[in-house]
Coordinates of C-alpha atoms in Angstrom, one line a residue:
X1 CA -11.4 -1.7 18.9
X2 CA -14.2 0.7 17.8
X3 CA -15.6 1.5 14.4
X4 CA -17.6 4.0 13.2
X5 CA -18.9 4.5 9.9
X6 CA -22.3 4.4 7.6
X7 CA -21.3 2.3 4.8
X8 CA -20.0 -1.5 3.8
X9 CA -16.2 -0.5 5.2
X10 CA -17.4 -0.2 8.8
X11 CA -19.1 -3.8 8.7
X12 CA -16.5 -5.0 6.3
X13 CA -13.7 -3.5 8.7
X14 CA -15.5 -4.7 12.1
X15 CA -15.3 -8.4 10.4
X16 CA -11.7 -8.2 9.8
X17 CA -10.9 -6.7 12.8
X18 CA -13.2 -9.9 14.8
X19 CA -12.6 -13.1 12.4
X20 CA -8.9 -12.2 10.8
X21 CA -7.1 -10.6 14.3
X22 CA -9.6 -12.1 17.0
X23 CA -10.2 -8.5 18.2
X24 CA -13.5 -7.2 20.5
X25 CA -15.6 -4.8 18.6
X26 CA -17.7 -1.9 19.3
X27 CA -20.1 -1.1 15.9
X28 CA -21.2 2.4 15.8
X29 CA -23.9 3.1 13.0
X30 CA -26.4 5.4 12.1
X31 CA -30.6 4.4 13.0
X32 CA -32.2 1.9 10.6
X33 CA -34.0 4.6 8.5
X34 CA -30.7 6.7 8.0
X35 CA -27.6 3.7 7.7
X36 CA -26.8 3.1 4.0
X37 CA -27.3 -0.4 2.9
X38 CA -25.2 -3.3 4.6
X39 CA -22.7 -5.0 3.0
X40 CA -25.4 -8.5 2.6
X41 CA -26.9 -5.7 -0.6
X42 CA -30.5 -7.4 -0.7
X43 CA -31.9 -4.6 -2.7
X44 CA -29.3 -4.7 -5.1
X45 CA -29.2 -8.2 -5.7
X46 CA -33.3 -8.2 -6.3
X47 CA -33.0 -5.8 -8.8
X48 CA -30.2 -7.3 -10.2
X49 CA -31.5 -11.0 -10.0
X50 CA -33.8 -10.5 -13.4
X51 CA -30.6 -9.8 -15.7
X52 CA -28.4 -12.2 -14.2
X53 CA -31.3 -14.9 -14.9
X54 CA -31.4 -14.0 -18.3
X55 CA -27.7 -14.6 -18.7
X56 CA -27.4 -17.6 -17.3
X57 CA -31.0 -18.7 -19.3
X58 CA -29.5 -17.8 -22.1
X59 CA -25.4 -18.9 -22.3
X60 CA -25.3 -21.5 -19.6
X61 CA -28.8 -22.7 -19.7
X62 CA -29.7 -23.2 -16.5
X63 CA -32.9 -21.4 -14.6
X64 CA -30.1 -19.0 -12.9
X65 CA -31.6 -19.8 -9.8
X66 CA -28.2 -19.3 -7.9
X67 CA -27.4 -16.1 -9.8
X68 CA -27.0 -13.7 -7.1
X69 CA -28.7 -15.8 -3.8
X70 CA -25.3 -17.7 -2.8
X71 CA -24.6 -15.0 -0.5
X72 CA -25.4 -16.0 3.1
X73 CA -25.9 -12.9 5.3
X74 CA -21.9 -12.8 5.8
X75 CA -21.8 -9.5 7.1
X76 CA -25.1 -7.9 7.3
X77 CA -27.0 -5.7 9.9
X78 CA -29.8 -8.0 11.4
X79 CA -28.2 -8.4 15.2
X80 CA -28.4 -4.2 15.4
X81 CA -31.3 -3.2 17.8
X82 CA -33.9 -1.2 17.2
X83 CA -34.1 0.7 20.4
X84 CA -30.7 2.9 19.6
X85 CA -29.1 0.9 22.8
X86 CA -25.9 -1.8 22.2
X87 CA -27.1 -4.9 20.7
X88 CA -24.4 -8.0 21.1
X89 CA -24.0 -10.4 18.4
X90 CA -22.9 -13.5 19.5
X91 CA -19.7 -13.1 18.5
X92 CA -17.6 -10.8 19.6
X93 CA -19.1 -7.7 18.5
X94 CA -21.3 -5.0 20.1
X95 CA -23.6 -2.6 17.3
X96 CA -24.3 0.6 18.5
X97 CA -27.2 3.4 16.9
X98 CA -26.3 6.7 16.8
X99 CA -27.5 9.2 14.7
X100 CA -24.9 11.7 14.9
X101 CA -20.8 10.9 16.8
X102 CA -21.7 13.4 19.8
X103 CA -18.7 12.9 22.8
X104 CA -21.5 11.0 25.1
X105 CA -22.2 8.9 22.1
X106 CA -18.3 8.0 21.5
X107 CA -17.5 7.7 25.4
X108 CA -21.2 5.1 25.4
X109 CA -18.4 3.1 22.7
X110 CA -15.7 3.0 25.5
X111 CA -13.4 5.7 23.1
X112 CA -12.2 6.2 26.4
X113 CA -10.9 2.4 27.3
X114 CA -10.2 1.9 24.0
X115 CA -7.0 0.8 21.6
X116 CA -8.3 1.8 18.8
X117 CA -10.8 3.9 16.6
X118 CA -11.9 3.9 13.4
X119 CA -13.8 6.6 11.6
X120 CA -14.7 5.8 8.3
X121 CA -18.1 7.8 7.2
X122 CA -18.1 8.8 3.7
X123 CA -18.4 12.8 4.7
X124 CA -14.7 13.9 5.5
X125 CA -16.2 16.5 8.1
X126 CA -17.7 14.0 10.2
X127 CA -14.8 11.8 10.7
X128 CA -13.0 15.5 11.4
X129 CA -15.2 16.4 13.9
X130 CA -15.0 13.5 15.9
X131 CA -11.9 12.7 15.6
X132 CA -10.7 15.9 17.3
X133 CA -13.6 14.6 19.7
X134 CA -11.9 11.5 20.5
X135 CA -8.7 12.8 20.5
X136 CA -10.1 14.9 23.9
X137 CA -11.6 11.8 25.5
X138 CA -8.1 9.7 24.8
X139 CA -4.6 11.2 24.0
X140 CA -3.7 7.4 24.2
X141 CA -5.9 6.6 22.2
X142 CA -5.0 5.2 18.0
X143 CA -7.0 6.8 15.8
X144 CA -7.5 6.2 12.2
X145 CA -9.6 8.5 9.7
X146 CA -11.3 7.7 6.2
X147 CA -10.8 11.4 4.3
X148 CA -10.9 11.8 0.6
X149 CA -9.1 14.8 0.3
X150 CA -5.7 14.0 0.7
X151 CA -3.6 16.9 1.4
X152 CA -6.5 18.0 4.9
X153 CA -5.6 14.5 5.7
X154 CA -1.6 15.2 6.0
X155 CA -2.5 18.8 7.8
X156 CA -4.9 16.6 10.4
X157 CA -2.5 13.9 11.1
X158 CA -0.1 16.2 12.4
X159 CA -2.5 18.5 14.8
X160 CA -4.1 15.4 16.0
X161 CA -0.5 13.7 16.8
X162 CA 0.6 16.9 18.3
X163 CA -2.8 17.1 20.3
X164 CA -1.7 13.8 21.8
X165 CA 1.9 14.9 22.6
X166 CA 1.1 17.7 24.3
X167 CA -1.3 15.7 26.7
X168 CA 0.5 12.7 27.3
X169 CA 3.7 14.5 27.6
X170 CA 7.6 13.9 27.4
X171 CA 8.6 10.7 27.4
X172 CA 5.2 9.3 28.7
X173 CA 6.2 5.2 27.2
X174 CA 2.1 5.7 26.4
X175 CA 3.0 8.1 23.3
X176 CA 4.7 5.2 21.3
X177 CA 1.0 3.9 21.2
X178 CA -0.6 7.3 20.6
X179 CA -0.7 8.0 16.3
X180 CA -3.3 9.3 14.3
X181 CA -3.1 7.7 10.1
X182 CA -5.2 9.0 7.4
X183 CA -6.5 7.1 4.4
X184 CA -8.4 6.7 1.5
X185 CA -10.7 4.1 0.2
X186 CA -10.5 5.3 -3.4
X187 CA -7.2 5.7 -3.1
X188 CA -6.9 2.6 -1.3
X189 CA -8.6 0.3 -3.8
X190 CA -7.4 2.3 -7.7
X191 CA -3.8 0.5 -7.9
X192 CA -6.1 -2.9 -8.1
X193 CA -9.1 -1.8 -10.4
X194 CA -6.7 -0.6 -12.6
X195 CA -4.8 -2.8 -12.9
X196 CA -7.8 -5.2 -13.8
X197 CA -8.8 -2.7 -16.1
X198 CA -5.9 -3.2 -18.0
X199 CA -4.0 -7.0 -19.0
X200 CA -0.5 -7.1 -18.2
X201 CA -0.3 -4.0 -16.4
X202 CA 1.9 -4.2 -13.5
X203 CA 0.8 -3.5 -9.4
X204 CA 2.9 -1.2 -7.6
X205 CA 3.4 -0.3 -4.5
X206 CA 5.4 2.4 -3.2
X207 CA 7.4 3.0 -0.2
X208 CA 9.7 5.4 1.1
X209 CA 12.7 4.1 -0.5
X210 CA 12.0 2.0 -3.5
X211 CA 9.3 1.3 -6.0
X212 CA 8.1 -2.7 -6.0
X213 CA 5.6 -4.0 -8.9
X214 CA 4.3 -7.4 -9.0
X215 CA 3.5 -8.9 -12.4
X216 CA 1.7 -12.1 -13.1
X217 CA 4.1 -15.1 -14.9
X218 CA 2.6 -17.2 -17.4
X219 CA 3.5 -20.7 -16.7
X220 CA 6.6 -21.7 -17.5
X221 CA 7.2 -24.8 -20.3
X222 CA 11.2 -25.2 -19.6
X223 CA 10.0 -25.9 -16.0
X224 CA 12.1 -22.9 -15.1
X225 CA 10.9 -20.9 -11.2
X226 CA 9.7 -17.5 -12.6
X227 CA 12.2 -14.4 -12.0
X228 CA 12.1 -11.3 -10.1
X229 CA 13.2 -10.7 -7.1
X230 CA 10.6 -13.8 -4.9
X231 CA 7.9 -15.4 -5.6
X232 CA 4.6 -14.0 -4.1
X233 CA 1.6 -16.1 -5.3
X234 CA 0.9 -19.1 -6.9
X235 CA -1.9 -19.1 -9.2
X236 CA -4.6 -21.6 -9.7
X237 CA -4.0 -24.2 -11.9
X238 CA -7.0 -23.9 -14.3
X239 CA -5.5 -20.2 -14.2
X240 CA -6.5 -16.4 -12.6
X241 CA -9.8 -16.5 -11.5
X242 CA -11.5 -19.5 -12.8
X243 CA -11.4 -21.5 -9.6
X244 CA -14.9 -22.0 -9.1
X245 CA -15.6 -19.6 -12.1
X246 CA -19.2 -22.3 -13.0
X247 CA -21.3 -22.0 -9.9
X248 CA -19.3 -25.1 -8.8
X249 CA -17.4 -23.3 -5.9
X250 CA -14.0 -25.5 -6.8
X251 CA -12.0 -27.4 -4.7
X252 CA -9.3 -26.1 -2.3
X253 CA -5.9 -27.6 -4.8
X254 CA -7.8 -25.0 -7.3
X255 CA -6.9 -21.7 -4.7
X256 CA -4.1 -19.9 -5.3
X257 CA -0.8 -20.4 -3.0
X258 CA 0.2 -17.2 -1.2
X259 CA 4.2 -16.7 -0.5
X260 CA 5.5 -20.2 -1.5
X261 CA 8.9 -21.0 -0.2
X262 CA 11.7 -22.4 -3.2
X263 CA 10.6 -26.2 -3.0
X264 CA 6.6 -25.6 -4.1
X265 CA 8.1 -23.1 -6.5
X266 CA 9.9 -25.4 -8.0
X267 CA 7.2 -28.3 -7.6
X268 CA 4.4 -26.2 -9.3
X269 CA 6.8 -25.2 -12.5
X270 CA 3.5 -25.6 -14.6
X271 CA 1.4 -22.8 -13.1
X272 CA 1.5 -19.2 -13.6
X273 CA 3.0 -17.3 -10.3
X274 CA 3.0 -13.3 -9.6
X275 CA 6.2 -12.3 -8.8
X276 CA 7.8 -9.2 -7.5
X277 CA 10.3 -6.7 -9.1
X278 CA 11.7 -3.8 -8.7
X279 CA 11.6 -1.0 -10.4
X280 CA 14.8 1.5 -11.0
X281 CA 14.1 5.4 -10.3
X282 CA 14.9 6.3 -13.7
X283 CA 12.4 3.8 -15.6
X284 CA 9.7 5.4 -13.0
X285 CA 10.8 8.5 -14.3
X286 CA 11.0 8.4 -17.8
X287 CA 7.3 6.1 -17.8
X288 CA 5.6 9.2 -15.6
X289 CA 7.3 11.5 -18.0
X290 CA 5.8 9.4 -20.8
X291 CA 2.4 8.6 -19.3
X292 CA 2.3 13.1 -18.6
X293 CA 3.7 14.1 -22.7
X294 CA 0.4 15.5 -23.9
X295 CA -1.9 15.9 -21.2
X296 CA -0.7 19.5 -19.6
X297 CA -2.6 22.5 -19.8
X298 CA -0.9 23.0 -23.2
X299 CA -2.6 21.1 -26.5
X300 CA 0.1 19.4 -28.1
X301 CA 1.1 20.2 -31.9
X302 CA -1.4 17.7 -33.4
X303 CA -4.0 18.3 -31.5
X304 CA -3.9 22.6 -32.9
X305 CA -4.7 21.0 -36.4
X306 CA -7.2 19.1 -37.8
X307 CA -6.2 15.7 -40.3
X308 CA -7.8 17.8 -43.3
X309 CA -5.3 21.4 -42.4
X310 CA -2.1 19.1 -41.7
X311 CA -2.6 17.0 -45.3
X312 CA -3.7 20.8 -46.8
X313 CA -0.1 22.4 -45.5
X314 CA 1.9 19.2 -46.6
X315 CA 1.0 19.5 -49.5
X316 CA 1.5 23.2 -50.4
X317 CA 5.1 22.4 -49.0
X318 CA 5.2 19.7 -51.2
X319 CA 4.0 22.0 -54.2
X320 CA 6.7 24.8 -52.6
X321 CA 9.5 22.2 -53.1
X322 CA 8.7 21.1 -56.8
X323 CA 8.9 24.7 -58.2
X324 CA 11.6 25.4 -56.3
X325 CA 13.1 22.4 -58.0
X326 CA 12.0 22.7 -61.6
X327 CA 13.3 26.5 -61.2
X328 CA 16.8 25.4 -60.0
X329 CA 16.7 23.1 -63.0
X330 CA 15.5 25.7 -65.7
X331 CA 17.7 28.5 -64.8
X332 CA 20.4 26.6 -63.9
X333 CA 20.9 28.6 -61.0
X334 CA 22.0 27.7 -57.2
X335 CA 19.7 25.7 -55.3
X336 CA 19.1 27.9 -52.3
X337 CA 18.8 30.7 -54.8
X338 CA 15.8 29.0 -56.5
X339 CA 13.6 28.2 -53.1
X340 CA 14.4 31.9 -52.1
X341 CA 13.4 33.2 -55.6
X342 CA 9.8 30.8 -55.1
X343 CA 9.0 32.1 -51.8
X344 CA 9.2 35.4 -53.0
X345 CA 7.4 34.8 -56.4
X346 CA 4.8 33.0 -53.5
X347 CA 4.2 35.8 -51.6
X348 CA 4.3 38.5 -54.4
X349 CA 7.3 39.8 -52.8
X350 CA 9.4 40.0 -56.4
X351 CA 9.2 41.1 -59.4
X352 CA 8.1 40.5 -62.8
X353 CA 9.6 38.1 -64.6
X354 CA 10.0 40.4 -67.1
X355 CA 12.3 39.5 -70.8
X356 CA 13.0 36.3 -68.5
X357 CA 13.0 33.0 -70.3
X358 CA 9.7 31.3 -70.7
X359 CA 10.2 28.6 -68.2
X360 CA 11.1 31.6 -65.7
X361 CA 8.0 33.5 -66.1
X362 CA 5.6 30.0 -65.9
X363 CA 6.8 29.1 -62.7
X364 CA 6.4 32.5 -61.5
X365 CA 3.0 32.4 -62.4
X366 CA 2.4 28.9 -60.8
X367 CA 4.1 30.1 -57.7
X368 CA 1.6 32.8 -57.3
X369 CA -1.2 31.0 -58.2
X370 CA 0.2 28.6 -54.8
X371 CA 0.3 31.5 -52.8
X372 CA -3.2 32.4 -53.5
X373 CA -4.4 28.6 -52.1
X374 CA -2.1 28.6 -48.7
X375 CA -3.3 32.0 -47.8
X376 CA -6.8 30.7 -46.8
X377 CA -4.8 27.4 -45.3
X378 CA -2.9 30.1 -43.0
X379 CA -6.9 31.7 -42.1
X380 CA -7.8 28.3 -41.6
X381 CA -4.8 26.7 -38.9
X382 CA -5.2 30.2 -36.9
X383 CA -8.7 30.1 -36.3
X384 CA -7.8 25.7 -35.6
X385 CA -5.3 26.6 -33.1
X386 CA -7.1 29.8 -31.7
X387 CA -10.5 27.4 -31.6
X388 CA -8.1 24.4 -29.6
X389 CA -6.5 27.0 -27.0
X390 CA -10.0 28.2 -25.8
X391 CA -11.5 24.5 -25.6
X392 CA -8.7 23.0 -23.7
X393 CA -10.7 23.4 -20.5
X394 CA -13.7 21.6 -22.1
X395 CA -15.1 17.9 -22.5
X396 CA -13.2 16.6 -24.8
X397 CA -15.1 14.3 -27.3
X398 CA -13.8 10.6 -28.3
X399 CA -11.6 11.1 -31.6
X400 CA -13.1 9.6 -34.5
X401 CA -10.4 7.0 -34.7
X402 CA -10.0 5.9 -31.1
X403 CA -8.7 2.2 -30.4
X404 CA -7.9 -0.4 -27.4
X405 CA -8.6 2.1 -24.7
X406 CA -10.6 1.8 -21.6
X407 CA -14.1 3.0 -21.1
X408 CA -14.5 4.2 -17.4
X409 CA -17.5 4.1 -16.0
X410 CA -18.3 7.1 -13.4
X411 CA -16.1 9.5 -12.4
X412 CA -16.9 9.9 -8.4
X413 CA -14.4 9.3 -5.6
X414 CA -13.3 6.0 -6.9
X415 CA -13.6 6.6 -10.7
X416 CA -11.2 9.9 -10.3
X417 CA -8.5 7.9 -8.4
X418 CA -8.8 5.2 -11.3
X419 CA -8.6 7.5 -14.0
X420 CA -5.7 9.4 -13.0
X421 CA -4.3 6.0 -12.0
X422 CA -4.8 4.9 -15.5
X423 CA -3.3 8.2 -17.0
X424 CA -0.1 7.5 -14.8
X425 CA -0.1 4.2 -16.4
X426 CA -0.2 5.6 -20.1
X427 CA -3.7 4.1 -20.9
X428 CA -6.0 5.8 -22.8
X429 CA -9.4 6.6 -21.2
X430 CA -12.8 8.0 -22.5
X431 CA -15.0 8.7 -19.3
X432 CA -19.0 8.3 -19.0
X433 CA -20.7 10.2 -15.9
X434 CA -25.0 11.2 -16.1
X435 CA -23.8 14.4 -13.5
X436 CA -22.5 17.5 -15.9
X437 CA -21.2 18.6 -11.8
X438 CA -19.0 15.4 -10.7
X439 CA -16.2 16.0 -9.1
X440 CA -14.0 14.2 -11.7
X441 CA -14.8 16.4 -13.9
X442 CA -11.8 18.5 -13.3
X443 CA -9.2 15.9 -13.3
X444 CA -10.8 15.0 -17.0
X445 CA -10.5 18.6 -18.4
X446 CA -7.0 18.1 -16.7
X447 CA -5.7 15.2 -17.9
X448 CA -7.4 15.8 -21.6
X449 CA -9.2 12.9 -21.4
X450 CA -12.6 12.1 -23.4
X451 CA -15.6 12.5 -21.5
X452 CA -19.0 11.2 -22.5
X453 CA -22.1 12.9 -20.7
X454 CA -24.6 10.9 -20.5
X455 CA -27.1 8.2 -18.4
X456 CA -25.0 5.0 -19.7
X457 CA -27.8 2.6 -19.5
X458 CA -29.9 4.5 -22.2
X459 CA -28.9 3.3 -26.1
X460 CA -25.9 5.1 -27.8
X461 CA -23.8 6.4 -24.7
X462 CA -21.6 3.3 -24.4
X463 CA -21.0 3.3 -28.5
X464 CA -20.2 7.3 -28.2
X465 CA -17.4 6.0 -26.2
X466 CA -15.6 3.5 -29.0
X467 CA -17.3 0.7 -26.5
X468 CA -16.8 -1.5 -30.1
X469 CA -13.1 -1.0 -30.3
X470 CA -12.3 -0.7 -26.4
X471 CA -10.2 -2.8 -24.8
X472 CA -12.3 -3.2 -21.8
X473 CA -14.8 -1.7 -19.8
X474 CA -14.0 -0.3 -16.7
X475 CA -17.8 0.1 -14.1
X476 CA -17.0 2.2 -10.7
X477 CA -20.4 4.1 -10.6
X478 CA -21.8 3.9 -7.1
X479 CA -24.5 2.4 -8.5
X480 CA -24.8 -1.6 -8.4
X481 CA -27.2 -2.2 -11.1
X482 CA -25.8 0.9 -13.3
X483 CA -22.4 -0.8 -13.4
X484 CA -24.2 -4.9 -14.4
X485 CA -26.4 -3.6 -16.8
X486 CA -23.6 -1.5 -18.6
X487 CA -21.7 -4.7 -18.2
X488 CA -24.0 -7.0 -19.7
X489 CA -24.9 -4.4 -22.7
X490 CA -21.6 -3.5 -23.8
X491 CA -20.7 -7.5 -23.5
X492 CA -23.7 -8.2 -26.0
X493 CA -21.8 -5.5 -28.5
X494 CA -18.4 -7.5 -27.9
X495 CA -18.4 -11.4 -25.9
X496 CA -14.8 -11.0 -25.2
X497 CA -14.5 -7.4 -23.6
X498 CA -12.1 -7.4 -20.8
X499 CA -14.6 -5.7 -17.5
X500 CA -13.7 -4.7 -14.6
X501 CA -17.5 -4.0 -12.5
X502 CA -17.5 -2.7 -8.7
X503 CA -19.9 -3.8 -6.4
X504 CA -21.2 -2.7 -3.0
X505 CA -20.8 -6.0 -1.2
X506 CA -18.1 -8.4 -2.0
X507 CA -20.2 -12.0 -2.0
X508 CA -22.6 -10.5 -4.4
X509 CA -19.3 -10.0 -6.2
X510 CA -18.3 -13.5 -6.0
X511 CA -21.8 -14.3 -7.6
X512 CA -21.9 -11.9 -10.2
X513 CA -18.4 -13.1 -11.4
X514 CA -19.0 -16.8 -11.4
X515 CA -21.9 -16.4 -13.2
X516 CA -20.8 -13.8 -16.2
X517 CA -17.7 -16.2 -16.0
X518 CA -20.5 -18.9 -17.0
X519 CA -22.0 -17.0 -19.5
X520 CA -18.8 -15.4 -21.0
X521 CA -16.2 -18.5 -20.2
X522 CA -13.6 -16.9 -23.5
X523 CA -13.6 -13.4 -21.5
X524 CA -11.8 -11.8 -19.0
X525 CA -14.4 -11.3 -16.0
X526 CA -13.1 -9.4 -12.7
X527 CA -15.5 -8.0 -9.9
X528 CA -14.2 -6.1 -7.3
X529 CA -15.8 -4.4 -3.5
X530 CA -13.7 -1.8 -3.0
X531 CA -14.5 -2.3 1.4
X532 CA -12.8 -6.0 0.4
X533 CA -10.3 -4.2 -1.1
X534 CA -9.3 -1.3 1.7
X535 CA -10.1 -2.7 4.7
X536 CA -7.1 -4.8 5.5
X537 CA -4.7 -1.4 5.7
X538 CA -8.2 0.2 7.3
X539 CA -7.7 -2.7 10.2
X540 CA -3.9 -2.8 9.9
X541 CA -3.6 0.9 10.7
X542 CA -5.7 0.1 14.2
X543 CA -3.2 -2.4 15.3
X544 CA 0.1 -0.1 14.7
X545 CA 0.8 -1.8 11.8
X546 CA 1.4 1.5 8.4
X547 CA 0.0 -0.6 5.3
X548 CA 1.6 0.5 1.8
X549 CA -1.0 -1.4 0.0
X550 CA -3.1 -4.4 -1.2
X551 CA -2.8 -6.5 -4.5
X552 CA -6.2 -8.4 -5.5
X553 CA -4.6 -12.6 -6.1
X554 CA -7.7 -14.1 -8.1
X555 CA -10.0 -13.5 -5.0
X556 CA -7.7 -12.8 -2.1
X557 CA -5.6 -10.3 -1.4
X558 CA -1.6 -9.5 -0.1
X559 CA -0.8 -6.6 2.0
X560 CA 2.4 -4.9 2.0
X561 CA 3.2 -3.7 5.3
X562 CA 6.0 -1.4 6.8
X563 CA 6.4 -3.3 10.1
X564 CA 9.3 -2.1 13.2
X565 CA 11.7 -4.8 13.8
X566 CA 11.7 -3.9 17.5
X567 CA 9.5 -6.4 19.5
X568 CA 8.4 -8.7 17.3
X569 CA 10.6 -11.9 18.3
X570 CA 9.4 -13.3 15.0
X571 CA 12.2 -10.5 13.0
X572 CA 14.6 -9.8 15.6
X573 CA 17.9 -11.4 15.9
X574 CA 16.7 -13.5 12.4
X575 CA 18.8 -13.2 8.8
X576 CA 16.2 -12.0 6.8
X577 CA 16.1 -15.1 4.6
X578 CA 14.9 -17.0 8.7
X579 CA 12.1 -14.3 8.8
X580 CA 10.0 -15.8 6.2
X581 CA 6.8 -18.2 7.1
X582 CA 5.8 -19.5 3.7
X583 CA 1.9 -19.2 3.6
X584 CA 2.3 -15.9 6.3
X585 CA 5.0 -13.4 5.6
X586 CA 8.7 -12.8 3.5
X587 CA 10.5 -9.3 4.0
X588 CA 11.1 -7.6 1.0
X589 CA 13.4 -4.8 1.8
X590 CA 14.8 -3.1 4.5
X591 CA 13.8 0.6 4.5
X592 CA 16.5 3.0 3.5
X593 CA 18.0 0.5 1.8
X594 CA 17.5 -0.3 -1.9
X595 CA 17.3 -4.6 -1.3
X596 CA 17.3 -6.5 1.8
X597 CA 20.6 -8.8 1.9
X598 CA 19.2 -12.9 2.9
X599 CA 22.0 -12.5 5.3
X600 CA 21.2 -9.5 7.1
X601 CA 20.6 -9.9 10.9
X602 CA 17.3 -7.5 11.7
X603 CA 18.2 -5.3 14.6
X604 CA 15.7 -3.7 17.0
X605 CA 16.0 -0.5 15.1
X606 CA 14.8 -1.6 11.4
X607 CA 11.8 -1.3 9.5
X608 CA 11.1 -3.7 7.3
X609 CA 8.2 -3.5 4.4
X610 CA 7.2 -7.2 4.5
X611 CA 4.2 -8.8 2.1
X612 CA 1.9 -10.7 4.4
X613 CA -1.2 -12.8 4.0
X614 CA -4.4 -11.5 6.4
X615 CA -3.7 -13.9 9.0
X616 CA 0.4 -13.7 8.6
X617 CA -0.2 -10.3 9.7
X618 CA -2.5 -11.0 12.0
X619 CA -0.2 -13.6 13.7
X620 CA 3.1 -11.0 13.4
X621 CA 1.5 -8.8 15.7

């Protein structure tokens, strides 16, 4: 396997292939002077250590010496060579430093003999250029590209697959091995980040034929097994994410149990569980319609007029109704005629009521007065509506009475995907972005999401986003210290605020998570590394598996993949019930069918959707 990248995803992916799947890996990275931060983020820890120490000292009463230095080096680049050649790490991985992915560099990395190549640079153009060169060097190569532009990625997939088919010729046995898969780390990690920010929000995995969601179920007092299609995981006995929260590390019995069998589920009746449910097409369509209501190009009717103007219009309507009723009582005419005459008087269209009874004359004068009051209100309504349509494409400000929303920090690649996901779920969002040219601002305008432009580390910015009335804070900027500082400040304003922060390195994310949990044991805290969430999907694609998604279960990850039954002795010729290994994998559905019947015998032509652990997916081969 060859992995080419310039950030933490490349290192995490190489470690995934080497440590979980036992593959030989060649890692191609830029020279030390140009490379991005390795997974062990020393400078992030150094910049954030003082902040963490203050938290631990104030809330826990300890010196905070273990706040950020718990990482043991992980997947660092200590073994990279400085001469630009190979550096053998001694663990089955070779590292090659190269400033650009030229044809010579790819050849030196062994692409001509490799089984798969992952191009995970942060720049789409770099990955596309290298993919075209690699396909020419090795038509049988399995290519995995990291592209943010999903539409372009579909065209690149078709182009490279067509080039491989032409180079190999019709009927070539190696044709099945040559494939191209385009993935996006932002698209892969966004559902997990959005779900972590919203309590009770389902984690959704979509296949070609059905929509599945994983939901957390609290412990059952009656001892009954949780419902749903099946139980995906049993959470820690002390609650989600609390294992080792105090820095003690916890024991093995506190770890979540992934893919338990029926007997384990019955024995663990007092533990919370993650169960799988099926979402019908009707309900998902209704949810999508509900989520999209009021966020289109045309503003909703309620947003055209201010509250003061709506109350003014309502008061005038009440006056008209009252005058019509009074006219009906005084003159004894039909109610419809009374309304008609009142409107004529209101707009000064009727003749004066000369010679009419005194009550009719008084009501006509009052109607004329109400008509005078109506003119400025109508003018204000027209001007306000025109102003609303004129500024529909501009950034909105958070409404005064907003509450229960999610504050999203950062509208880069990850933030834009998370924003879209939250709006699909119908969650109210307020975004905070310091760059007025950020790529996610266009999506915020389209979705009519309020945005606060400013540096989140400055006073007043989070207050402008109504952080004191928010339900959660989701910090996904590209700077670890910014995310951490924003979370600490938000916790000082709202100690019980639910926070989710994106951190570059997973070891650092674990250290921050434990410290924040120790300082605020009564609040919900989640720390996520995008590379940690995305690496399993990229590794599965390199191994020829179509990974549909991943959901975090506390500090572990459960993968959903589409697997061809043919060639897998663990699946072929077995029933769905028999093709199950506790703690490793479980068959969830047959593609093209609503669900998988337990006594259905899997044949070579079937493709199944499985839930698997990392090790289980590797063993499934």
